[in-house]
mmCIF file of C-alpha atoms in Angstrom:
data_model
loop_
_atom_site.group_PDB
_atom_site.id
_atom_site.type_symbol
_atom_site.label_atom_id
_atom_site.label_comp_id
_atom_site.label_asym_id
_atom_site.label_seq_id
_atom_site.Cartn_x
_atom_site.Cartn_y
_atom_site.Cartn_z
ATOM 1 C CA MET D 204 0.904 -14.381 -26.605
ATOM 2 C CA SER D 205 1.947 -11.989 -29.388
ATOM 3 C CA HIS D 206 5.551 -10.928 -29.989
ATOM 4 C CA GLN D 207 4.653 -7.367 -28.963
ATOM 5 C CA LYS D 208 3.273 -8.525 -25.609
ATOM 6 C CA LEU D 209 6.271 -10.797 -25.058
ATOM 7 C CA LEU D 210 8.610 -7.890 -25.761
ATOM 8 C CA GLU D 211 6.754 -5.658 -23.277
ATOM 9 C CA TYR D 212 7.325 -8.222 -20.511
ATOM 10 C CA ALA D 213 10.844 -9.225 -21.538
ATOM 11 C CA LEU D 214 12.304 -5.734 -22.008
ATOM 12 C CA PRO D 215 12.144 -4.615 -18.328
ATOM 13 C CA ILE D 216 13.585 -7.973 -17.212
ATOM 14 C CA LEU D 217 16.392 -7.649 -19.775
ATOM 15 C CA MET D 218 17.215 -4.105 -18.661
ATOM 16 C CA LEU D 219 17.270 -5.193 -15.014
ATOM 17 C CA GLY D 220 19.621 -8.049 -15.869
ATOM 18 C CA LEU D 221 21.951 -5.732 -17.799
ATOM 19 C CA ALA D 222 22.000 -3.264 -14.890
ATOM 20 C CA LEU D 223 22.940 -6.046 -12.445
ATOM 21 C CA VAL D 224 25.678 -7.326 -14.763
ATOM 22 C CA LEU D 225 27.065 -3.797 -15.132
ATOM 23 C CA TRP D 226 26.934 -3.301 -11.353
ATOM 24 C CA GLU D 227 28.810 -6.574 -10.775
ATOM 25 C CA ALA D 228 31.428 -5.685 -13.417
ATOM 26 C CA ILE D 229 32.071 -2.210 -11.987
ATOM 27 C CA VAL D 230 32.518 -3.557 -8.440
ATOM 28 C CA ARG D 231 34.954 -6.240 -9.601
ATOM 29 C CA PHE D 232 36.867 -4.025 -12.045
ATOM 30 C CA TYR D 233 37.479 -1.215 -9.559
ATOM 31 C CA ASP D 234 37.833 -3.624 -6.600
ATOM 32 C CA ILE D 235 35.247 -1.743 -4.565
ATOM 33 C CA GLN D 236 35.114 -2.961 -0.973
ATOM 34 C CA PRO D 237 31.854 -4.516 0.297
ATOM 35 C CA TYR D 238 31.478 -1.886 3.033
ATOM 36 C CA VAL D 239 31.328 0.763 0.262
ATOM 37 C CA LEU D 240 29.270 -1.024 -2.397
ATOM 38 C CA PRO D 241 28.676 -4.790 -2.351
ATOM 39 C CA ALA D 242 28.317 -6.718 -5.592
ATOM 40 C CA PRO D 243 24.916 -8.258 -6.459
ATOM 41 C CA SER D 244 26.429 -11.736 -6.056
ATOM 42 C CA LEU D 245 27.511 -10.893 -2.490
ATOM 43 C CA ILE D 246 24.075 -9.446 -1.693
ATOM 44 C CA LEU D 247 22.450 -12.644 -2.910
ATOM 45 C CA ALA D 248 24.900 -14.769 -0.899
ATOM 46 C CA THR D 249 24.174 -12.669 2.214
ATOM 47 C CA LEU D 250 20.449 -13.094 1.633
ATOM 48 C CA PHE D 251 20.828 -16.883 1.684
ATOM 49 C CA LYS D 252 23.253 -16.834 4.627
ATOM 50 C CA ASP D 253 21.050 -14.590 6.809
ATOM 51 C CA TRP D 254 17.770 -15.972 5.470
ATOM 52 C CA ARG D 255 16.337 -17.068 8.825
ATOM 53 C CA THR D 256 16.966 -13.705 10.471
ATOM 54 C CA LEU D 257 15.697 -11.707 7.509
ATOM 55 C CA LEU D 258 12.672 -13.957 7.000
ATOM 56 C CA GLY D 259 11.590 -13.444 10.620
ATOM 57 C CA SER D 260 11.936 -9.682 10.187
ATOM 58 C CA LEU D 261 10.002 -9.848 6.909
ATOM 59 C CA GLU D 262 7.137 -11.623 8.663
ATOM 60 C CA VAL D 263 7.031 -8.888 11.321
ATOM 61 C CA THR D 264 6.966 -6.108 8.721
ATOM 62 C CA LEU D 265 4.316 -7.800 6.571
ATOM 63 C CA SER D 266 2.080 -8.597 9.544
ATOM 64 C CA ILE D 267 2.164 -4.949 10.631
ATOM 65 C CA THR D 268 1.530 -3.794 7.053
ATOM 66 C CA PHE D 269 -1.546 -5.978 6.551
ATOM 67 C CA GLU D 270 -2.921 -5.244 10.028
ATOM 68 C CA ALA D 271 -2.593 -1.516 9.352
ATOM 69 C CA LEU D 272 -4.164 -1.899 5.901
ATOM 70 C CA ALA D 273 -7.107 -3.853 7.332
ATOM 71 C CA ALA D 274 -7.645 -1.196 9.998
ATOM 72 C CA ALA D 275 -7.394 1.542 7.354
ATOM 73 C CA VAL D 276 -9.982 -0.217 5.172
ATOM 74 C CA ILE D 277 -12.424 -0.640 8.048
ATOM 75 C CA GLY D 278 -11.926 2.875 9.404
ATOM 76 C CA GLY D 279 -11.742 4.596 6.011
ATOM 77 C CA VAL D 280 -14.850 2.948 4.570
ATOM 78 C CA ALA D 281 -16.868 3.431 7.775
ATOM 79 C CA LEU D 282 -15.956 7.117 7.989
ATOM 80 C CA ALA D 283 -16.615 7.618 4.268
ATOM 81 C CA ILE D 284 -20.115 6.178 4.738
ATOM 82 C CA LEU D 285 -20.715 8.592 7.599
ATOM 83 C CA PHE D 286 -19.475 11.451 5.413
ATOM 84 C CA ALA D 287 -21.834 10.399 2.607
ATOM 85 C CA GLN D 288 -24.850 10.136 4.897
ATOM 86 C CA TRP D 289 -24.298 13.280 6.959
ATOM 87 C CA ARG D 290 -22.569 16.259 5.356
ATOM 88 C CA LEU D 291 -22.048 17.952 8.710
ATOM 89 C CA VAL D 292 -19.914 15.010 9.850
ATOM 90 C CA GLU D 293 -17.770 15.399 6.723
ATOM 91 C CA ARG D 294 -17.308 19.125 7.315
ATOM 92 C CA ALA D 295 -16.405 18.472 10.945
ATOM 93 C CA PHE D 296 -13.877 15.652 10.552
ATOM 94 C CA PHE D 297 -12.441 15.752 7.015
ATOM 95 C CA PRO D 298 -10.006 18.615 7.837
ATOM 96 C CA PHE D 299 -8.469 16.434 10.577
ATOM 97 C CA ALA D 300 -7.930 13.647 8.056
ATOM 98 C CA VAL D 301 -6.214 16.110 5.717
ATOM 99 C CA VAL D 302 -3.951 17.326 8.523
ATOM 100 C CA MET D 303 -2.930 13.731 9.298
ATOM 101 C CA GLN D 304 -2.137 13.153 5.636
ATOM 102 C CA VAL D 305 -0.033 16.263 5.044
ATOM 103 C CA THR D 306 1.985 15.879 8.266
ATOM 104 C CA PRO D 307 5.179 13.925 7.427
ATOM 105 C CA ILE D 308 5.156 10.496 9.039
ATOM 106 C CA VAL D 309 8.881 10.935 9.762
ATOM 107 C CA ALA D 310 7.921 13.690 12.213
ATOM 108 C CA ILE D 311 5.098 11.700 13.810
ATOM 109 C CA ALA D 312 6.970 8.423 14.376
ATOM 110 C CA PRO D 313 9.402 9.665 17.078
ATOM 111 C CA LEU D 314 6.516 11.227 19.008
ATOM 112 C CA LEU D 315 4.496 8.008 18.917
ATOM 113 C CA LEU D 316 7.507 6.066 20.209
ATOM 114 C CA ILE D 317 7.397 8.222 23.349
ATOM 115 C CA TYR D 318 3.809 7.311 24.197
ATOM 116 C CA LEU D 319 3.442 3.821 22.691
ATOM 117 C CA SER D 320 5.422 0.606 22.529
ATOM 118 C CA SER D 321 7.523 0.165 19.399
ATOM 119 C CA GLY D 322 5.105 -2.363 17.859
ATOM 120 C CA ALA D 323 2.050 -0.191 18.503
ATOM 121 C CA ALA D 324 3.829 2.935 17.222
ATOM 122 C CA VAL D 325 4.805 1.210 13.968
ATOM 123 C CA LEU D 326 1.235 -0.058 13.512
ATOM 124 C CA VAL D 327 -0.253 3.405 14.100
ATOM 125 C CA CYS D 328 2.196 5.014 11.658
ATOM 126 C CA ALA D 329 1.365 2.490 8.941
ATOM 127 C CA PHE D 330 -2.363 2.994 9.608
ATOM 128 C CA LEU D 331 -2.137 6.788 9.394
ATOM 129 C CA VAL D 332 -0.367 6.668 6.035
ATOM 130 C CA ALA D 333 -2.760 4.118 4.484
ATOM 131 C CA PHE D 334 -5.952 5.616 5.940
ATOM 132 C CA PHE D 335 -6.343 8.827 3.936
ATOM 133 C CA PRO D 336 -6.226 7.418 0.350
ATOM 134 C CA ILE D 337 -8.908 4.881 1.218
ATOM 135 C CA LEU D 338 -11.045 7.499 2.977
ATOM 136 C CA SER D 339 -10.738 10.139 0.250
ATOM 137 C CA ASN D 340 -11.250 7.759 -2.688
ATOM 138 C CA THR D 341 -14.254 6.064 -1.092
ATOM 139 C CA THR D 342 -15.780 9.430 -0.171
ATOM 140 C CA LEU D 343 -15.290 10.609 -3.748
ATOM 141 C CA GLY D 344 -16.911 7.441 -5.091
ATOM 142 C CA LEU D 345 -19.927 7.738 -2.799
ATOM 143 C CA SER D 346 -20.469 11.357 -3.832
ATOM 144 C CA SER D 347 -20.048 10.649 -7.574
ATOM 145 C CA THR D 348 -23.175 8.539 -8.018
ATOM 146 C CA ASP D 349 -25.275 9.381 -11.068
ATOM 147 C CA HIS D 350 -27.915 11.898 -9.954
ATOM 148 C CA ASN D 351 -30.436 10.470 -12.407
ATOM 149 C CA LEU D 352 -30.195 7.100 -10.673
ATOM 150 C CA LEU D 353 -30.500 8.787 -7.284
ATOM 151 C CA ASP D 354 -33.659 10.566 -8.496
ATOM 152 C CA LEU D 355 -35.012 7.211 -9.666
ATOM 153 C CA PHE D 356 -34.402 5.634 -6.253
ATOM 154 C CA GLN D 357 -36.053 8.603 -4.552
ATOM 155 C CA LEU D 358 -38.984 8.318 -6.938
ATOM 156 C CA TYR D 359 -39.518 4.767 -5.699
ATOM 157 C CA ARG D 360 -39.198 6.055 -2.118
ATOM 158 C CA ALA D 361 -36.004 4.185 -1.281
ATOM 159 C CA SER D 362 -34.561 5.153 2.072
ATOM 160 C CA ARG D 363 -31.123 6.731 2.370
ATOM 161 C CA TRP D 364 -29.653 3.435 3.591
ATOM 162 C CA GLN D 365 -31.276 1.558 0.690
ATOM 163 C CA GLN D 366 -29.745 4.072 -1.715
ATOM 164 C CA LEU D 367 -26.408 3.564 -0.030
ATOM 165 C CA ILE D 368 -26.440 -0.236 -0.086
ATOM 166 C CA TRP D 369 -27.962 -0.841 -3.533
ATOM 167 C CA LEU D 370 -26.633 2.134 -5.500
ATOM 168 C CA ARG D 371 -23.900 4.272 -3.954
ATOM 169 C CA LEU D 372 -21.682 1.528 -2.506
ATOM 170 C CA PRO D 373 -21.585 -0.536 -5.731
ATOM 171 C CA ASP D 374 -20.844 2.601 -7.773
ATOM 172 C CA ALA D 375 -18.039 3.563 -5.359
ATOM 173 C CA LEU D 376 -16.263 0.197 -5.723
ATOM 174 C CA PRO D 377 -13.769 1.304 -8.446
ATOM 175 C CA TYR D 378 -12.826 4.362 -6.389
ATOM 176 C CA PHE D 379 -12.365 2.257 -3.247
ATOM 177 C CA LEU D 380 -10.161 -0.261 -5.072
ATOM 178 C CA GLY D 381 -7.998 2.556 -6.420
ATOM 179 C CA GLY D 382 -7.508 3.821 -2.874
ATOM 180 C CA LEU D 383 -6.815 0.275 -1.676
ATOM 181 C CA ARG D 384 -3.962 -0.168 -4.157
ATOM 182 C CA ILE D 385 -2.446 3.127 -3.069
ATOM 183 C CA GLY D 386 -2.984 2.380 0.620
ATOM 184 C CA GLY D 387 -1.311 -1.035 0.381
ATOM 185 C CA GLY D 388 1.976 0.450 -0.778
ATOM 186 C CA LEU D 389 1.750 3.360 1.645
ATOM 187 C CA ALA D 390 1.107 1.012 4.587
ATOM 188 C CA LEU D 391 4.417 -0.711 3.854
ATOM 189 C CA ILE D 392 6.180 2.643 3.552
ATOM 190 C CA GLY D 393 4.702 3.834 6.845
ATOM 191 C CA ALA D 394 5.764 0.633 8.588
ATOM 192 C CA ILE D 395 9.317 0.954 7.236
ATOM 193 C CA VAL D 396 9.640 4.608 8.272
ATOM 194 C CA ALA D 397 8.384 3.866 11.785
ATOM 195 C CA GLU D 398 10.668 0.821 12.072
ATOM 196 C CA ILE D 399 13.655 2.993 11.139
ATOM 197 C CA ALA D 400 12.723 5.455 13.883
ATOM 198 C CA ALA D 401 12.271 2.575 16.332
ATOM 199 C CA GLY D 402 15.547 1.009 15.205
ATOM 200 C CA SER D 403 17.405 4.257 15.827
ATOM 201 C CA ALA D 404 16.095 4.055 19.401
ATOM 202 C CA GLY D 405 17.302 0.448 19.706
ATOM 203 C CA GLN D 406 13.837 -1.108 19.410
ATOM 204 C CA GLY D 407 12.039 -3.160 16.785
ATOM 205 C CA ALA D 408 12.324 -6.421 14.884
ATOM 206 C CA GLY D 409 11.235 -5.658 11.295
ATOM 207 C CA LEU D 410 13.268 -5.380 8.122
ATOM 208 C CA ALA D 411 13.918 -1.664 8.554
ATOM 209 C CA TYR D 412 15.312 -2.407 12.020
ATOM 210 C CA ARG D 413 17.693 -4.913 10.402
ATOM 211 C CA ILE D 414 18.814 -2.177 7.998
ATOM 212 C CA VAL D 415 19.557 0.204 10.883
ATOM 213 C CA GLU D 416 21.293 -2.570 12.831
ATOM 214 C CA ALA D 417 23.412 -3.555 9.817
ATOM 215 C CA GLY D 418 24.316 0.096 9.254
ATOM 216 C CA PHE D 419 25.648 0.436 12.800
ATOM 217 C CA ARG D 420 27.775 -2.692 12.221
ATOM 218 C CA LEU D 421 28.835 -1.633 8.701
ATOM 219 C CA ASN D 422 27.316 -4.856 7.391
ATOM 220 C CA ILE D 423 26.391 -3.225 4.084
ATOM 221 C CA PRO D 424 25.593 -6.486 2.219
ATOM 222 C CA ARG D 425 22.904 -7.284 4.808
ATOM 223 C CA MET D 426 21.493 -3.771 4.383
ATOM 224 C CA PHE D 427 21.109 -4.356 0.656
ATOM 225 C CA ALA D 428 19.646 -7.832 1.251
ATOM 226 C CA ALA D 429 16.994 -6.400 3.588
ATOM 227 C CA LEU D 430 16.288 -3.623 1.085
ATOM 228 C CA LEU D 431 15.839 -6.244 -1.634
ATOM 229 C CA LEU D 432 13.258 -8.064 0.489
ATOM 230 C CA ILE D 433 11.405 -4.796 1.138
ATOM 231 C CA SER D 434 11.273 -4.072 -2.594
ATOM 232 C CA VAL D 435 10.025 -7.579 -3.399
ATOM 233 C CA ALA D 436 7.414 -7.315 -0.629
ATOM 234 C CA GLY D 437 6.162 -3.994 -2.028
ATOM 235 C CA ILE D 438 5.892 -5.431 -5.535
ATOM 236 C CA MET D 439 4.019 -8.509 -4.275
ATOM 237 C CA ILE D 440 1.577 -6.372 -2.257
ATOM 238 C CA TYR D 441 0.866 -4.249 -5.330
ATOM 239 C CA LEU D 442 0.374 -7.297 -7.554
ATOM 240 C CA LEU D 443 -1.904 -8.938 -4.965
ATOM 241 C CA LEU D 444 -4.117 -5.865 -4.612
ATOM 242 C CA THR D 445 -4.152 -5.384 -8.389
ATOM 243 C CA ALA D 446 -5.360 -8.976 -8.822
ATOM 244 C CA VAL D 447 -8.067 -8.437 -6.195
ATOM 245 C CA SER D 448 -9.122 -5.201 -7.922
ATOM 246 C CA TYR D 449 -9.243 -6.905 -11.309
ATOM 247 C CA ALA D 450 -11.384 -9.763 -9.999
ATOM 248 C CA LEU D 451 -13.851 -7.469 -8.225
ATOM 249 C CA LEU D 452 -14.054 -4.950 -11.066
ATOM 250 C CA HIS D 453 -14.669 -7.742 -13.566
ATOM 251 C CA ARG D 454 -17.701 -8.820 -11.544
ATOM 252 C CA TRP D 455 -18.700 -5.153 -11.093
ATOM 253 C CA HIS D 456 -18.683 -4.576 -14.875
ATOM 254 C CA ASP D 457 -20.747 -7.731 -15.402
ATOM 255 C CA SER D 458 -23.356 -6.577 -12.877
ATOM 256 C CA ALA D 459 -23.394 -3.092 -14.448
ATOM 257 C CA ARG D 460 -24.077 -4.589 -17.873
ATOM 258 C CA ARG D 461 -26.922 -6.674 -16.427
ATOM 259 C CA ARG D 462 -28.442 -3.540 -14.888
ATOM 260 C CA GLU D 463 -28.265 -1.709 -18.223
ATOM 261 C CA THR D 464 -30.003 -4.574 -20.034
#
């Protein structure tokens, strides 16, 4: 690894370390109380002390996030295929998808808690947030196929489903993976927002519920510890989906080169 590459990776880590050291120094120098601003060392100690409770909540939040993401992938891709095959279906249903996307999830979550259980409401909120990026990106990819290749398939009398399977779906893969990376982070955000709404109503078991619970008890170090786990979970989800995208796109580029030759 070159010195330039090493510096690119080391610089953000160094800046993060300096920020944590400065934070710790300010808290100790001004003797700031933990219920106002806990020191990083206290947050880390609280994370280890409450690890079992926070780990259980993390598992709940992550399970909801991945279930919602899986449902968004299945629903988004299926609806995008319908949009690509029948334009009237796209004109009929795409405005509803846009309305769901532009409506703030903070406003939807309390309404869902009236009609659904807390777990189902959180799952639906996470699904709604992750659904639109996957739907819109996949729809864009399916409609961006090279028209010359489409004419070639039609020249050989390929059916619409053959065009979809052998041409349009492979060409839409980069668009779908871009939507997947966006949807993964948004699914976590949707789950957290819904858990906060559920926690305010005294329901829930995820990390956001632990934040609300700790806030009511003025246990600020636990709030920061739960927030730290949420941040780490979001980073890991992004890195996981980026790795999946890289692996699939690498194979996609290889197959594209073989088609050109």
